[in-house]
Coordinates of C-alpha atoms in Angstrom, one line a residue:
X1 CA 3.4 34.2 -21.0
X2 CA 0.0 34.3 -19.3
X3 CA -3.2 33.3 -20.7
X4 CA -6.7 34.8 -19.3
X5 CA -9.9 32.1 -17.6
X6 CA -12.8 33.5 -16.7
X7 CA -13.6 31.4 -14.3
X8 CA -10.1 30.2 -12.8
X9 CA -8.5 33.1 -13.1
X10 CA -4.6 33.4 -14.4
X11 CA -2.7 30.7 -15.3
X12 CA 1.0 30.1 -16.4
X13 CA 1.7 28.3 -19.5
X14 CA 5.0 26.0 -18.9
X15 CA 7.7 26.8 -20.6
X16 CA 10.0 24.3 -22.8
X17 CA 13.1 24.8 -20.7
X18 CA 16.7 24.8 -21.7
X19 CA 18.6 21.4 -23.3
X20 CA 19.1 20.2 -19.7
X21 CA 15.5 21.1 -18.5
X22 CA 14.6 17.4 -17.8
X23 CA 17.9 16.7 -16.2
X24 CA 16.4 17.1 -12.5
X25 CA 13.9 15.1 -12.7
X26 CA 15.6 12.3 -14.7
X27 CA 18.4 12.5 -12.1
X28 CA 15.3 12.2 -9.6
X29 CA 13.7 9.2 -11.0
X30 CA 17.0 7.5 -10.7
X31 CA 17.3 7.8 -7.6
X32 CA 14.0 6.8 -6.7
X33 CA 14.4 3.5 -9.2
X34 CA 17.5 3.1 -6.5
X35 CA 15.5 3.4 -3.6
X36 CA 12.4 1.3 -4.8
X37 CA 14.8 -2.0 -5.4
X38 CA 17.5 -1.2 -2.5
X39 CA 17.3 -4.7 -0.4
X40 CA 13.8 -5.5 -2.3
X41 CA 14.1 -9.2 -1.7
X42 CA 16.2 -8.9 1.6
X43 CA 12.6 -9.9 3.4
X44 CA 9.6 -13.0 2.1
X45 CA 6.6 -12.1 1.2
X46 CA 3.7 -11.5 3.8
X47 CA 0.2 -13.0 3.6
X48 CA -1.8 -10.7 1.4
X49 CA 1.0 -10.4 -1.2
X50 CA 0.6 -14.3 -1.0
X51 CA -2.8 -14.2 -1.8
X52 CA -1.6 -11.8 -4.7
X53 CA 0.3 -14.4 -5.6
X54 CA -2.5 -17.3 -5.7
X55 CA -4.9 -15.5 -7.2
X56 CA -2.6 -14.2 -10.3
X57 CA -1.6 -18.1 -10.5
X58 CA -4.7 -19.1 -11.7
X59 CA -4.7 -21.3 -15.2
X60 CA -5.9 -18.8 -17.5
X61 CA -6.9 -14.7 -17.6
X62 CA -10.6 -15.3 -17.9
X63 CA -9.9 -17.3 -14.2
X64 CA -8.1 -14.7 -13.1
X65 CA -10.4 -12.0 -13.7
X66 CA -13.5 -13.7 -12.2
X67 CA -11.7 -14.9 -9.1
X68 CA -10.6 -11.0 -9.0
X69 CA -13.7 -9.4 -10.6
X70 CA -13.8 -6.4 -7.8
X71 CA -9.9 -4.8 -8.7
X72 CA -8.9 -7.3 -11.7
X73 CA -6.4 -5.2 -13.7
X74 CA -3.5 -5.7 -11.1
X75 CA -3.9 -9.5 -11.1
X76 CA -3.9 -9.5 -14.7
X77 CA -0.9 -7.9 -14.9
X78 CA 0.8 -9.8 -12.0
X79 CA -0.2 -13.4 -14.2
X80 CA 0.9 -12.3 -17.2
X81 CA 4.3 -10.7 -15.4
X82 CA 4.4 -14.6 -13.4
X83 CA 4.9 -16.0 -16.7
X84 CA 8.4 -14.7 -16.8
X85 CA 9.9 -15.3 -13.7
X86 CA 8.3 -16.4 -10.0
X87 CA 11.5 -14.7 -7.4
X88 CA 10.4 -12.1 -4.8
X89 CA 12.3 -9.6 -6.7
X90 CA 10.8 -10.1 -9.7
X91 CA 7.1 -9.9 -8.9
X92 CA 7.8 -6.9 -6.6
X93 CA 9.2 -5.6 -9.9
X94 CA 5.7 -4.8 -11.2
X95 CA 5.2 -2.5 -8.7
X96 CA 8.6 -1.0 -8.4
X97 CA 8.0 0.1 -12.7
X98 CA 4.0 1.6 -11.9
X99 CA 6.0 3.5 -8.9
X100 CA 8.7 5.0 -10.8
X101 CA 6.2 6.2 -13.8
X102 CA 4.2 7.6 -10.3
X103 CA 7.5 9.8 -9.6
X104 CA 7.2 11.5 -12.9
X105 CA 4.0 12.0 -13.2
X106 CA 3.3 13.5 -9.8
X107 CA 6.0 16.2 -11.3
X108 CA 4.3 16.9 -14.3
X109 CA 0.5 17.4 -12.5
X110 CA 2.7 19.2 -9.6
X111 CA 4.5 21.4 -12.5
X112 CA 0.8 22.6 -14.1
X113 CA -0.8 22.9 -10.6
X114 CA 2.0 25.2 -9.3
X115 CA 5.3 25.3 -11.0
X116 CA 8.3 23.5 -11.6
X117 CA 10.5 23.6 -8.6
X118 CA 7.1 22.5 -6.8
X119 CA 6.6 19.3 -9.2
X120 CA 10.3 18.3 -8.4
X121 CA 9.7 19.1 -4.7
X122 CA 6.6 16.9 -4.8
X123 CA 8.4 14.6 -6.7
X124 CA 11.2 14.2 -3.7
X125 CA 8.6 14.0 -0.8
X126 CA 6.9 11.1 -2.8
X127 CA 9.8 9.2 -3.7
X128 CA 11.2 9.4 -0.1
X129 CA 7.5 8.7 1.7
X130 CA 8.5 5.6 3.9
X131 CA 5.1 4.2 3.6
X132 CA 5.0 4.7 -0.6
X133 CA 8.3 2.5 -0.4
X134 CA 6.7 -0.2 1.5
X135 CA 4.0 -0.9 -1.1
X136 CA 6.3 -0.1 -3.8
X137 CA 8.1 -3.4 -2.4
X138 CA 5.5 -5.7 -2.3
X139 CA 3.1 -8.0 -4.5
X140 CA 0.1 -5.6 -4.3
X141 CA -1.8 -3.2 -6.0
X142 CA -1.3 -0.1 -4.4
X143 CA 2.1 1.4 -6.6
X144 CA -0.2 0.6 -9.6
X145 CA -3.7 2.4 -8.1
X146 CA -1.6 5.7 -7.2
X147 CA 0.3 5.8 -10.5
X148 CA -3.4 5.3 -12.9
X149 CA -5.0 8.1 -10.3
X150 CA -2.3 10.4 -11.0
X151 CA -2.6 10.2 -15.1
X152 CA -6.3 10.4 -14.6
X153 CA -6.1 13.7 -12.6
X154 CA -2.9 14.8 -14.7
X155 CA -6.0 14.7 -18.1
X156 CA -8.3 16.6 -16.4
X157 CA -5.8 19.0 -15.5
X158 CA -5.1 19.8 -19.1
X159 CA -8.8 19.5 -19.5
X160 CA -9.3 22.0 -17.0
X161 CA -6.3 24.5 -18.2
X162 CA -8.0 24.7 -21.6
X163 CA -7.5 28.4 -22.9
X164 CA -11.0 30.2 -22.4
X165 CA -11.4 30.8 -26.0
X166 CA -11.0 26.7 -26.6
X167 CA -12.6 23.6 -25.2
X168 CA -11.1 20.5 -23.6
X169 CA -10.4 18.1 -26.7
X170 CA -12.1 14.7 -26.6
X171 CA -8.7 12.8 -26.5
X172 CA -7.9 14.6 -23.0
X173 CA -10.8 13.7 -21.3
X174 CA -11.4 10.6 -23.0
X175 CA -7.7 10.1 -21.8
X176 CA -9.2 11.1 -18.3
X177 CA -11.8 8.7 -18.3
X178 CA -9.7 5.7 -19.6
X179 CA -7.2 6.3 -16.7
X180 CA -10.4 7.1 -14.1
X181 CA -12.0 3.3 -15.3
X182 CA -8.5 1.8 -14.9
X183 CA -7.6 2.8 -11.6
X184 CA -11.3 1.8 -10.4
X185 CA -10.6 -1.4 -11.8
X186 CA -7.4 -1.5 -9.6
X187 CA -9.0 -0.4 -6.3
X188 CA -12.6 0.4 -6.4
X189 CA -12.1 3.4 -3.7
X190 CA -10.4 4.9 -6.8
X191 CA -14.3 6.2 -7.2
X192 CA -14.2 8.8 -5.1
X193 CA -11.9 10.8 -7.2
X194 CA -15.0 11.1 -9.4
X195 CA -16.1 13.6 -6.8
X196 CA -13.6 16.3 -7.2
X197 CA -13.3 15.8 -10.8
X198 CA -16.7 16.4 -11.4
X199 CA -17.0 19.6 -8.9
X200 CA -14.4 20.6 -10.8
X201 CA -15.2 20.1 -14.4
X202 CA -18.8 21.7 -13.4
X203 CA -17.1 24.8 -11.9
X204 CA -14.7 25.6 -15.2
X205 CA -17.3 24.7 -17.5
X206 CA -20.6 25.7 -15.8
X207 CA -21.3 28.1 -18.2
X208 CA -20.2 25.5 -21.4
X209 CA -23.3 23.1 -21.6
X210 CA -21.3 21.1 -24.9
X211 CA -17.8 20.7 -22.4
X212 CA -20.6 19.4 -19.4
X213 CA -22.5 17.1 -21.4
X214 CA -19.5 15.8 -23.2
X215 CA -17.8 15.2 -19.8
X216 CA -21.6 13.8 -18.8
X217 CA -20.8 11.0 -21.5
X218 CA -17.4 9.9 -20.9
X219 CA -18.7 9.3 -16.7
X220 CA -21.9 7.4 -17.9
X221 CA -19.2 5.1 -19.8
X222 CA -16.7 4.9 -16.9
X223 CA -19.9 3.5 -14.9
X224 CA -20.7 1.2 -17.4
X225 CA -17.8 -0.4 -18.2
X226 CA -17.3 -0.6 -14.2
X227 CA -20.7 -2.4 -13.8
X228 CA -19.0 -5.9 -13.6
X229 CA -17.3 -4.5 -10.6
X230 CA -20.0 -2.1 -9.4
X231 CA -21.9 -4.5 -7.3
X232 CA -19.2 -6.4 -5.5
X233 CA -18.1 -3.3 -4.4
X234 CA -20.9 -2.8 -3.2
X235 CA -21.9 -5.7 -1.4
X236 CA -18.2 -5.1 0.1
X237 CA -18.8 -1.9 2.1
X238 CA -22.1 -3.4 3.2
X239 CA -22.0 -3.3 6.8
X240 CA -23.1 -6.6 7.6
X241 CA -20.9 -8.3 4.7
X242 CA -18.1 -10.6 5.4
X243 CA -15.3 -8.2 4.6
X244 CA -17.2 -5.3 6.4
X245 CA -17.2 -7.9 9.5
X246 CA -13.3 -9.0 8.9
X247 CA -12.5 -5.3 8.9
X248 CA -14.2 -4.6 12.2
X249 CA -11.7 -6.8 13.6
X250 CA -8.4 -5.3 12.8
X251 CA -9.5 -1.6 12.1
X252 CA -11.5 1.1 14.2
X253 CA -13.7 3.2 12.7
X254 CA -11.8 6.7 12.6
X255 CA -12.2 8.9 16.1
X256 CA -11.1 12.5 16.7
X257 CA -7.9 10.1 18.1
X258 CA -7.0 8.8 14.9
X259 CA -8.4 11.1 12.1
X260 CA -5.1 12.3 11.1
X261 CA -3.0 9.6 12.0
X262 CA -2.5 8.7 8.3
X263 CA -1.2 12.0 7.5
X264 CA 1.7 10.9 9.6
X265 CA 2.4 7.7 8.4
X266 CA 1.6 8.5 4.7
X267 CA 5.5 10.1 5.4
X268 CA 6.7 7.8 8.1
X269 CA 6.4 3.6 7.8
X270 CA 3.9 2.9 11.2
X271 CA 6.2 0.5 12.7
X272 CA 8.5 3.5 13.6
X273 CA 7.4 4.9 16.5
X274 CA 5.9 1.5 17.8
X275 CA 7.8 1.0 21.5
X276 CA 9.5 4.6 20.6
X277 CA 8.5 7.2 23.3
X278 CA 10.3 10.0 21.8
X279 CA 10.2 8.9 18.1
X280 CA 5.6 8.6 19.1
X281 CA 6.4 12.5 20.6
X282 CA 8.6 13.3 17.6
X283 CA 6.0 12.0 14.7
X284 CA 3.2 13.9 16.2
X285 CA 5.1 17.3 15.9
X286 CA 6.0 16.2 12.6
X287 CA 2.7 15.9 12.1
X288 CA 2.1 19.2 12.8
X289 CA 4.9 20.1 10.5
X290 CA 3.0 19.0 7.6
X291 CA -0.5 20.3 8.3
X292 CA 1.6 23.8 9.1
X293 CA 3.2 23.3 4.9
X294 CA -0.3 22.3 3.5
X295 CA -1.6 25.8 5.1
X296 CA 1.1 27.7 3.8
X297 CA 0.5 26.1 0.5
X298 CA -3.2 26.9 0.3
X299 CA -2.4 30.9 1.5
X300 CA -0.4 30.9 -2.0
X301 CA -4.0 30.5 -3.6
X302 CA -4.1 34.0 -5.3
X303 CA -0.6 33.5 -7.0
X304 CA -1.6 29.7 -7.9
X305 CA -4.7 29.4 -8.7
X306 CA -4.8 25.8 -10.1
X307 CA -3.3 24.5 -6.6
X308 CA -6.9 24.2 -5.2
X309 CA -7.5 21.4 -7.1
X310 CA -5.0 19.5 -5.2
X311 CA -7.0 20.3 -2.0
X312 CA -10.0 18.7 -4.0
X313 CA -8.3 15.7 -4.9
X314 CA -6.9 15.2 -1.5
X315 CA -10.0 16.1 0.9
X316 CA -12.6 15.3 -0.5
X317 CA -12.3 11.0 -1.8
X318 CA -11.4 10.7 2.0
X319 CA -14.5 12.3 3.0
X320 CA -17.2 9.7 2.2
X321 CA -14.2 7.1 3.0
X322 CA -14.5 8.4 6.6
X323 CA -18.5 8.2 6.5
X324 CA -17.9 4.9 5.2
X325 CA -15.9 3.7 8.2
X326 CA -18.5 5.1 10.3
X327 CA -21.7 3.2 9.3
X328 CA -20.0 0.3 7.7
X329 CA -16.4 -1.4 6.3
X330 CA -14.1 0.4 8.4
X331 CA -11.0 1.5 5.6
X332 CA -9.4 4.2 7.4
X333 CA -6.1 2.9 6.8
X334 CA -3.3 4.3 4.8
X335 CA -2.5 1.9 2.2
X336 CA -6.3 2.5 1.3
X337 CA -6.3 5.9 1.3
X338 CA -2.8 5.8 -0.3
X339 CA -3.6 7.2 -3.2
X340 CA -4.6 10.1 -2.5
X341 CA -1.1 11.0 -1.0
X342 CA 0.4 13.0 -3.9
X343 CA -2.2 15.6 -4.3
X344 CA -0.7 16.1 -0.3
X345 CA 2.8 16.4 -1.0
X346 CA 1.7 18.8 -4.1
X347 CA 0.5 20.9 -1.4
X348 CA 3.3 20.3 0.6
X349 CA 6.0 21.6 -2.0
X350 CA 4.0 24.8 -3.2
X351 CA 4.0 25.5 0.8
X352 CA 7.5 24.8 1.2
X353 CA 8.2 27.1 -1.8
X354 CA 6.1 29.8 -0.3
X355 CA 8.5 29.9 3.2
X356 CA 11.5 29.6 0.8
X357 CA 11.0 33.0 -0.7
X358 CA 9.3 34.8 2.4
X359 CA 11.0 33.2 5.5
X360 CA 14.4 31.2 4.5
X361 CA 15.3 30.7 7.9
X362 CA 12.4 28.8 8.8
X363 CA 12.4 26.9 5.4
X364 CA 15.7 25.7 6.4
X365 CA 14.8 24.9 9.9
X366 CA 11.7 22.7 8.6
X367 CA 14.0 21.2 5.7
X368 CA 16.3 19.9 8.4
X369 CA 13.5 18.8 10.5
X370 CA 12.0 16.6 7.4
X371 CA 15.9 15.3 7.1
X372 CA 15.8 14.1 10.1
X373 CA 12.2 12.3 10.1
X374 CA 12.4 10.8 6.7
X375 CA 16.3 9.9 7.5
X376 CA 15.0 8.2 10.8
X377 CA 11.8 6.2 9.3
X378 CA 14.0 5.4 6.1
X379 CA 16.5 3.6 8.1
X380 CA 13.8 2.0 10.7
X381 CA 12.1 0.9 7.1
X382 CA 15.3 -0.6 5.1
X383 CA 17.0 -2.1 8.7
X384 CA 14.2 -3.9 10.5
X385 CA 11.9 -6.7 9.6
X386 CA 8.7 -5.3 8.6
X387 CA 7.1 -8.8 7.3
X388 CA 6.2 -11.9 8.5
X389 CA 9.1 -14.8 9.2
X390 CA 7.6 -17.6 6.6
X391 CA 10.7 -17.2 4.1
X392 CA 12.9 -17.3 7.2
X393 CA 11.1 -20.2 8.6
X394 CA 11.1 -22.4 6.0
X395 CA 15.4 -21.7 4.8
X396 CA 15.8 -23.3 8.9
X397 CA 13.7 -26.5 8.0
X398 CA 15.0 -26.7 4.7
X399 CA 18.6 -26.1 5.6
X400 CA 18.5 -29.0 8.3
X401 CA 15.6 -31.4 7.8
X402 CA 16.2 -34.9 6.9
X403 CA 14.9 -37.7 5.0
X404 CA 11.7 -39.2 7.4
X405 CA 10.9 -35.5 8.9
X406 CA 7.5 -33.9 8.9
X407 CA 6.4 -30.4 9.4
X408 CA 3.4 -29.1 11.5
X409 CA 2.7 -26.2 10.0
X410 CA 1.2 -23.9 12.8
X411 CA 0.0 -21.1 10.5
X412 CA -3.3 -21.3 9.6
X413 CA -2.6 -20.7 5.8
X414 CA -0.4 -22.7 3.3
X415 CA 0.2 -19.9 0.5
X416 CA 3.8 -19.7 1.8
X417 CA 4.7 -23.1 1.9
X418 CA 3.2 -23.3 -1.9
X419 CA 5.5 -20.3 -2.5
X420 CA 8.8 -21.0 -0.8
X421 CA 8.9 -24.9 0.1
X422 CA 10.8 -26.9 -1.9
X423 CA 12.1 -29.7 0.9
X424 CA 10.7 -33.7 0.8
X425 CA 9.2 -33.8 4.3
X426 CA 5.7 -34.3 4.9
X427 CA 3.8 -31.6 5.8
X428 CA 1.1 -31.3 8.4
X429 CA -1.4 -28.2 8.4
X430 CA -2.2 -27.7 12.3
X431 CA -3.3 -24.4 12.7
X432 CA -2.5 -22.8 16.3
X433 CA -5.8 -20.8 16.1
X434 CA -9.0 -21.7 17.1
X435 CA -10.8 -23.5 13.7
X436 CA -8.5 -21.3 11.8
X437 CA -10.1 -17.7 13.5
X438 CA -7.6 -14.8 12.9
X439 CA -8.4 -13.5 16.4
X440 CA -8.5 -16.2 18.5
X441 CA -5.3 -17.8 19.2
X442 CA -4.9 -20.6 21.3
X443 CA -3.8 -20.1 24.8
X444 CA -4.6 -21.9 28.3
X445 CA -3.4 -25.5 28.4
X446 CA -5.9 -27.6 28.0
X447 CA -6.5 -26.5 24.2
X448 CA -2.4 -26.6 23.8
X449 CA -2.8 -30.0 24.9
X450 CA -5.6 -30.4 22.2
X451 CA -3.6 -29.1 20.0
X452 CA -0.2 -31.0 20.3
X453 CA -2.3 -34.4 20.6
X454 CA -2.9 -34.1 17.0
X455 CA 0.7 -34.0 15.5
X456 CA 1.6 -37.0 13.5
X457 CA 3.3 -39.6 15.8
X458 CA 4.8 -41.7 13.6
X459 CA 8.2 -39.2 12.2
X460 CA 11.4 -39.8 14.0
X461 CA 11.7 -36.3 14.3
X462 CA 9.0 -33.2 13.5
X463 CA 9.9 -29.8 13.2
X464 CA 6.8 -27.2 14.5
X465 CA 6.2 -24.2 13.2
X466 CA 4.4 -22.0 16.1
X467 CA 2.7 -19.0 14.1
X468 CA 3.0 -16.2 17.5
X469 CA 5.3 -17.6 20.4
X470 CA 4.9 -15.1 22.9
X471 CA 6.3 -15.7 26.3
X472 CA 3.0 -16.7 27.8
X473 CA 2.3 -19.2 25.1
X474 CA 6.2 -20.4 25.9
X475 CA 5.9 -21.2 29.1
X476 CA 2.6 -23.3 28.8
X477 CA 4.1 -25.2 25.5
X478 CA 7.1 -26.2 26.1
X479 CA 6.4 -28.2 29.0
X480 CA 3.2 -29.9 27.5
X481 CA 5.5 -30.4 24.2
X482 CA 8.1 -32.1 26.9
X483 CA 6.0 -34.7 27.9
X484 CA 5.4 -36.5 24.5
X485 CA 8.7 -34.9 22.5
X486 CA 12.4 -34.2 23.0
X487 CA 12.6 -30.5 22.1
X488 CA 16.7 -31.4 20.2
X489 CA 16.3 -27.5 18.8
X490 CA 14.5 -24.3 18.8
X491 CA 14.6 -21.0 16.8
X492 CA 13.1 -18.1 17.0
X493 CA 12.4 -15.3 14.6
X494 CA 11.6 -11.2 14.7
X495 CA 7.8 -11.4 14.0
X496 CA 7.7 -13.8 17.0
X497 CA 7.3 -16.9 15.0
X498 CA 9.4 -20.3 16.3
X499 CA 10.4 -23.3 15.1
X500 CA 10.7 -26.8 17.1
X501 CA 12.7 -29.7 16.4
X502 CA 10.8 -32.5 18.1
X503 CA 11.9 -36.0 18.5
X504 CA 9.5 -38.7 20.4
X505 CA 10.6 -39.2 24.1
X506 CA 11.5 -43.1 23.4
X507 CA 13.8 -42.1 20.5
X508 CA 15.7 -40.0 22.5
X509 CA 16.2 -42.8 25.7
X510 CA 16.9 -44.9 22.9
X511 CA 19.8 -42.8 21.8

């Protein structure tokens, strides 16, 4: 059945479906719940889901919210979910639930946009995105941010399919607002979805002054409930705030180099291709893969006219992100951009679709050629170490330490030991960086030497925790460690951490 807009053009109503009709997806979600827990405590947590962590731990909600006033819902959440149970698995939990609901919904906005079989398609290339998995499997925000965005643009989509003759009912967009404000309140770059949505709104209802000024008052609301969180965001993206300064540090602002770079790795985890010649040669042609089934989506414009709105919802938040990364905080990464990835793999499956029926061959040819990307990142994601080694390092002390030990703890943060240590030994917070600076590690001997004089000298035996022991900073420490300590045993980890068991040079001649 088809339904006439004047300003959209022709539309498709969905169809109930047979008794089985929500079979695929169902069987779909499954899998992706499988995929989403598969080995979800196998690694410890890394630093920022730590923070995550301390922040949600906070004595009460009111706490909680003003320590996290910028993005509070997730922390929230997380405290009220920490109340129940305080293993890996179970916090990652929260965001394994948020990312599941995100499978079906990018379905159902992927089903009104263009169809069906490309809602279950989109569904698939979400649920097997390497990078989506990763934040899926950790104590942050992200699964949660991507599955509110998608409700909010899944509203206006119903607002915007609103029969001609009809306007969009206050519950949807006062649905669309709720979900908008949420996800804002989740991460604040969630704001730049505003931008399409209201292009859009103002293009299907430009000639409907009551569906404009409604929508006028439901935005004016979404700012002011925001306002708590208006200004720290604000003063975040400042270019000469702290974080804005912190950011400069680890991130470059985005160059014709590494403008795309995210479409990549929003299918393939980064660490992939990192010492990988052919796998770096391989991902850029994937690359190219992509961008090749986001054009053949877009050509598919007269026979879908809603799929458009994808493009909106995809290019242009990341715009004013970019021109943000320019002249200020530098966010051109992909779990900040993150979640504007499904409105890309709902391009992606209405392109696919298109070769399907007018080139089979090379559907299948590109099919196999996804297979073999996803398979490849998928097993780099689930088999190698992608966080840090603090769960690992503190099982070695804990499995062999002794009554009388202490620990120097090299990194220059305690949030793990609060998370994971349960042992009796002293403990000792001597940071291997320069007064605790994330970018300057120590390094020539004399500040080794500085930094070893300060261990506690009066334990029988010490175990030190060295936060990045790289073969240049092995060969200067272990022979300045040598002339106070008896190095009895050493480990070392995938992430480059190492552990010393140190005894003092007279115990040992004693023994």
């Amino acid at each position: 059945m088809m339904t006439k807009n004047t300003t959209f053009g022709t539309f498709r109503k969905e169809s109930a479906g047979g008794r089985y009709a929500w079979l695929p997806i169902a069987i779909i979600m499954a899998i992706s719940a499988v995929l989403f827990t598969f080995r979800l405590g196998a690694e410890g947590v890394w630093i920022d889901e730590l923070f995550s962590i301390q922040d949600a731990s906070l004595d009460s909600l009111w706490e909680v919210y003003r320590k996290s006033q910028l993005r509070p819902l997730y922390y929230i959440l997380l405290s009220f979910w920490m109340r129940f149970g305080q293993s890996d698995v179970w916090l990652r939990s929260l965001s394994v639930i948020f990312s599941v609901i995100s499978v079906f919904l990018i379905y159902r906005l992927g089903r009104r946009l263009a169809g069906k079989t490309e809602g279950l398609i989109a569904a698939v290339l979400l649920m097997t995105s390497p990078l989506f998995i990763n934040h899926t499997q950790e104590i942050r925000m992200y699964g949660l941010s991507l599955c509110l965005g998608l409700a909010g643009s899944l509203f206006l989509a119903e607002a915007l399919l609103t029969e001609s003759s009809d306007k969009p009912s206050q519950k949807t967009l006062g649905g669309w607002a709720l979900f908008r404000l949420l996800a804002m309140c989740t991460v604040p770059l969630n704001v730049m979805l505003l931008l399409p949505d209201t292009l859009l709104i103002f293009l299907r209802f430009r000639r409907e002054r009551s569906v404009l000024l409604s929508f006028a008052k439901w935005l004016v609301l979404v700012f002011i409930l925001w306002t708590p969180a208006l200004l720290p965001a604000f003063q975040n993206v400042v270019g000469s705030s702290d974080y804005a300064q912190e950011r400069a540090k680890f991130a470059e602002a985005p160059g014709i180099n590494n403008l795309v770079y995210p479409l990549k790795f929003w299918m393939v985890y980064p660490f992939v291709v990192k010492g990988r010649p052919v796998a770096h040669i391989f991902y850029k042609l994937f690359t190219l893969l992509i961008a090749g089934l986001v054009g053949a989506g877009l050509i598919r414009r007269r026979q879908l006219p809603a799929l458009p709105w994808a493009s909106a919802w995809f290019i242009l938040p990341i715009v004013p992100i970019i021109v943000l990364s320019l002249v200020a905080a530098r966010l051109w990464e992909p779990r900040y951009v993150l979640f504007v990835s499904p409105y890309l793999f709902i391009l992606m499956a209405a392109g696919f679709t298109r070769l399907w029926r007018d080139w089979k061959k090379a559907a299948v040819v590109i099919t196999v050629i996804y297979a073999i990307g996803m398979g490849g990142a998928l097993a780099d994601y689930y088999t190698a170490q992608n966080r840090a080694d603090y769960k690992f390092n503190i099982e070695t002390i804990e499995q062999y330490e002794e009554p009388g030990d202490a620990v120097v703890w090299g990194y220059p943060w305690k949030n793990a030991l609060d998370h994971y240590y349960d042992g009796s030994s002293d403990i000792f917070l001597i940071s291997e960086r320069k007064d605790d600076a994330p970018t300057e590690t120590i390094s020539t001997p004399e500040e080794i030497e500085q930094w070893v004089n300060k261990f506690p000298s009066q334990p029988s035996r010490t175990w030190l925790v060295v936060e990045k022991f790289k073969s240049e900073l092995a060969e200067e420490l272990e022979p300045i460690l040598s002339k106070t300590y008896n190095i009895e045993e050493r480990f070392d980890y995938n992430h480059n951490s190492a552990i010393f068991l140190l005894t003092p040079l007279e115990t040992a001649s004693k023994n």
